[in-house]
């Protein structure tokens, strides 16, 4: 297989896993909103299961997104990376998303232990952060300013 075809496969897989990751990273904080705003013990019990399962389900998608993304960077090479300032911004934003994802583990644990001190309103704002970051990443990747 030539290098171009390998790169195309990496790009396709990167995008597939990114979409799957974001489906989860958009939905999980919405579950947090419902959980924070509910007072029903049965609802809390169900949401605890859903939150944990969803987070563990989408985490491999995050890892695979990173693997194929860094694989593309490797194929492009360091010289390309040095002159692509838009990619530096994108990588910082991806790093922020990874930290966001990891922080979700802490939130799932807090919900599991009934130790959440944040309001539904806070979780609504928390839910919007990855949307904004995704918009910026897509604009950077497409326009390459």
mmCIF file of C-alpha atoms in Angstrom:
data_model
loop_
_atom_site.group_PDB
_atom_site.id
_atom_site.type_symbol
_atom_site.label_atom_id
_atom_site.label_comp_id
_atom_site.label_asym_id
_atom_site.label_seq_id
_atom_site.Cartn_x
_atom_site.Cartn_y
_atom_site.Cartn_z
ATOM 1 C CA UNK A 1 0.000 0.000 0.000
ATOM 2 C CA UNK A 2 1.393 3.384 -0.892
ATOM 3 C CA UNK A 3 1.818 6.197 1.606
ATOM 4 C CA UNK A 4 -1.100 8.222 0.211
ATOM 5 C CA UNK A 5 -3.542 5.334 0.628
ATOM 6 C CA UNK A 6 -2.289 4.660 4.168
ATOM 7 C CA UNK A 7 -2.763 8.338 4.969
ATOM 8 C CA UNK A 8 -6.318 8.261 3.571
ATOM 9 C CA UNK A 9 -7.144 5.254 5.757
ATOM 10 C CA UNK A 10 -5.706 7.032 8.790
ATOM 11 C CA UNK A 11 -7.794 10.122 7.994
ATOM 12 C CA UNK A 12 -10.979 8.082 7.523
ATOM 13 C CA UNK A 13 -10.461 6.148 10.758
ATOM 14 C CA UNK A 14 -9.527 9.343 12.611
ATOM 15 C CA UNK A 15 -12.792 10.957 11.511
ATOM 16 C CA UNK A 16 -14.906 7.873 12.253
ATOM 17 C CA UNK A 17 -13.550 7.535 15.787
ATOM 18 C CA UNK A 18 -13.740 11.303 16.352
ATOM 19 C CA UNK A 19 -17.435 11.317 15.462
ATOM 20 C CA UNK A 20 -18.070 8.347 17.775
ATOM 21 C CA UNK A 21 -16.097 10.005 20.585
ATOM 22 C CA UNK A 22 -18.000 13.260 20.218
ATOM 23 C CA UNK A 23 -21.355 11.511 20.203
ATOM 24 C CA UNK A 24 -20.489 10.305 23.691
ATOM 25 C CA UNK A 25 -18.823 13.491 24.862
ATOM 26 C CA UNK A 26 -21.952 15.434 23.846
ATOM 27 C CA UNK A 27 -24.385 13.021 25.504
ATOM 28 C CA UNK A 28 -22.576 12.262 28.773
ATOM 29 C CA UNK A 29 -22.759 15.823 30.168
ATOM 30 C CA UNK A 30 -26.453 15.903 29.214
ATOM 31 C CA UNK A 31 -26.881 12.865 31.472
ATOM 32 C CA UNK A 32 -25.066 14.845 34.171
ATOM 33 C CA UNK A 33 -27.633 17.646 33.768
ATOM 34 C CA UNK A 34 -30.512 15.212 34.185
ATOM 35 C CA UNK A 35 -28.814 13.602 37.159
ATOM 36 C CA UNK A 36 -28.068 16.916 38.900
ATOM 37 C CA UNK A 37 -31.635 18.126 38.391
ATOM 38 C CA UNK A 38 -33.420 14.923 39.407
ATOM 39 C CA UNK A 39 -34.525 14.098 42.934
ATOM 40 C CA UNK A 40 -35.767 10.578 42.188
ATOM 41 C CA UNK A 41 -33.571 7.775 43.600
ATOM 42 C CA UNK A 42 -34.622 5.357 40.829
ATOM 43 C CA UNK A 43 -33.660 7.903 38.186
ATOM 44 C CA UNK A 44 -30.316 8.447 39.921
ATOM 45 C CA UNK A 45 -29.650 4.709 39.973
ATOM 46 C CA UNK A 46 -30.400 4.393 36.249
ATOM 47 C CA UNK A 47 -28.329 7.461 35.351
ATOM 48 C CA UNK A 48 -25.344 6.142 37.319
ATOM 49 C CA UNK A 49 -25.356 3.016 35.166
ATOM 50 C CA UNK A 50 -25.804 4.975 31.942
ATOM 51 C CA UNK A 51 -23.047 7.470 32.775
ATOM 52 C CA UNK A 52 -20.504 4.812 33.651
ATOM 53 C CA UNK A 53 -21.288 2.630 30.635
ATOM 54 C CA UNK A 54 -21.241 5.535 28.204
ATOM 55 C CA UNK A 55 -17.930 6.887 29.485
ATOM 56 C CA UNK A 56 -16.252 3.493 29.285
ATOM 57 C CA UNK A 57 -17.803 2.897 25.851
ATOM 58 C CA UNK A 58 -16.495 6.122 24.284
ATOM 59 C CA UNK A 59 -13.047 6.163 25.900
ATOM 60 C CA UNK A 60 -11.576 3.732 23.329
ATOM 61 C CA UNK A 61 -12.922 6.037 20.595
ATOM 62 C CA UNK A 62 -10.952 8.897 22.128
ATOM 63 C CA UNK A 63 -7.807 6.775 22.204
ATOM 64 C CA UNK A 64 -8.268 5.645 18.594
ATOM 65 C CA UNK A 65 -8.958 9.234 17.494
ATOM 66 C CA UNK A 66 -5.632 10.229 19.029
ATOM 67 C CA UNK A 67 -3.743 7.259 17.583
ATOM 68 C CA UNK A 68 -4.899 7.893 14.025
ATOM 69 C CA UNK A 69 -4.514 11.673 14.401
ATOM 70 C CA UNK A 70 -0.940 11.349 15.576
ATOM 71 C CA UNK A 71 -0.375 8.739 12.873
ATOM 72 C CA UNK A 72 -1.302 11.370 10.288
ATOM 73 C CA UNK A 73 1.064 13.838 11.941
ATOM 74 C CA UNK A 74 3.818 11.242 11.731
ATOM 75 C CA UNK A 75 3.148 10.736 8.022
ATOM 76 C CA UNK A 76 3.153 14.512 7.403
ATOM 77 C CA UNK A 77 6.413 14.865 9.302
ATOM 78 C CA UNK A 78 7.960 17.366 11.682
ATOM 79 C CA UNK A 79 8.837 19.884 8.979
ATOM 80 C CA UNK A 80 5.157 20.174 8.036
ATOM 81 C CA UNK A 81 4.146 20.401 11.694
ATOM 82 C CA UNK A 82 6.620 23.227 12.370
ATOM 83 C CA UNK A 83 5.092 25.464 9.701
ATOM 84 C CA UNK A 84 1.440 24.583 10.399
ATOM 85 C CA UNK A 85 0.572 26.974 13.211
ATOM 86 C CA UNK A 86 -3.131 26.128 12.910
ATOM 87 C CA UNK A 87 -2.245 22.557 13.884
ATOM 88 C CA UNK A 88 -0.558 23.797 17.066
ATOM 89 C CA UNK A 89 -3.824 25.461 18.093
ATOM 90 C CA UNK A 90 -5.773 22.327 17.160
ATOM 91 C CA UNK A 91 -3.469 20.150 19.257
ATOM 92 C CA UNK A 92 -3.921 22.435 22.280
ATOM 93 C CA UNK A 93 -7.697 22.170 21.848
ATOM 94 C CA UNK A 94 -7.483 18.370 21.528
ATOM 95 C CA UNK A 95 -5.427 18.320 24.723
ATOM 96 C CA UNK A 96 -8.174 20.353 26.443
ATOM 97 C CA UNK A 97 -10.764 17.832 25.210
ATOM 98 C CA UNK A 98 -8.721 14.940 26.573
ATOM 99 C CA UNK A 99 -8.541 16.701 29.959
ATOM 100 C CA UNK A 100 -12.319 17.303 29.727
ATOM 101 C CA UNK A 101 -12.850 13.593 29.007
ATOM 102 C CA UNK A 102 -10.628 12.556 31.920
ATOM 103 C CA UNK A 103 -12.469 14.991 34.206
ATOM 104 C CA UNK A 104 -15.690 13.202 33.262
ATOM 105 C CA UNK A 105 -14.325 10.121 35.063
ATOM 106 C CA UNK A 106 -14.136 12.225 38.217
ATOM 107 C CA UNK A 107 -17.684 13.454 37.702
ATOM 108 C CA UNK A 108 -19.003 9.922 37.120
ATOM 109 C CA UNK A 109 -17.307 8.879 40.358
ATOM 110 C CA UNK A 110 -18.838 11.847 42.209
ATOM 111 C CA UNK A 111 -22.311 10.999 40.907
ATOM 112 C CA UNK A 112 -21.796 7.328 41.791
ATOM 113 C CA UNK A 113 -20.886 8.360 45.361
ATOM 114 C CA UNK A 114 -23.721 10.928 45.558
ATOM 115 C CA UNK A 115 -21.078 13.596 46.093
ATOM 116 C CA UNK A 116 -21.918 16.141 43.378
ATOM 117 C CA UNK A 117 -21.788 19.744 44.483
ATOM 118 C CA UNK A 118 -22.536 21.404 41.136
ATOM 119 C CA UNK A 119 -25.914 22.513 39.835
ATOM 120 C CA UNK A 120 -27.762 21.466 36.723
ATOM 121 C CA UNK A 121 -27.031 24.934 35.368
ATOM 122 C CA UNK A 122 -23.277 24.380 35.776
ATOM 123 C CA UNK A 123 -23.567 21.068 33.938
ATOM 124 C CA UNK A 124 -25.493 22.792 31.134
ATOM 125 C CA UNK A 125 -22.517 25.103 30.613
ATOM 126 C CA UNK A 126 -20.120 22.177 30.969
ATOM 127 C CA UNK A 127 -22.117 20.429 28.240
ATOM 128 C CA UNK A 128 -21.517 23.300 25.794
ATOM 129 C CA UNK A 129 -17.730 23.399 26.064
ATOM 130 C CA UNK A 130 -16.922 20.476 23.726
ATOM 131 C CA UNK A 131 -19.364 21.841 21.146
ATOM 132 C CA UNK A 132 -17.501 25.139 20.970
ATOM 133 C CA UNK A 133 -14.125 23.409 20.876
ATOM 134 C CA UNK A 134 -15.312 21.111 18.083
ATOM 135 C CA UNK A 135 -16.468 24.112 16.012
ATOM 136 C CA UNK A 136 -13.044 25.716 16.332
ATOM 137 C CA UNK A 137 -11.212 22.469 15.531
ATOM 138 C CA UNK A 138 -13.302 21.858 12.404
ATOM 139 C CA UNK A 139 -12.778 25.444 11.226
ATOM 140 C CA UNK A 140 -9.026 25.109 11.792
ATOM 141 C CA UNK A 141 -8.839 21.734 10.017
ATOM 142 C CA UNK A 142 -10.854 22.885 7.001
ATOM 143 C CA UNK A 143 -9.633 26.471 6.555
ATOM 144 C CA UNK A 144 -6.061 25.940 7.805
ATOM 145 C CA UNK A 145 -5.601 29.651 8.559
#
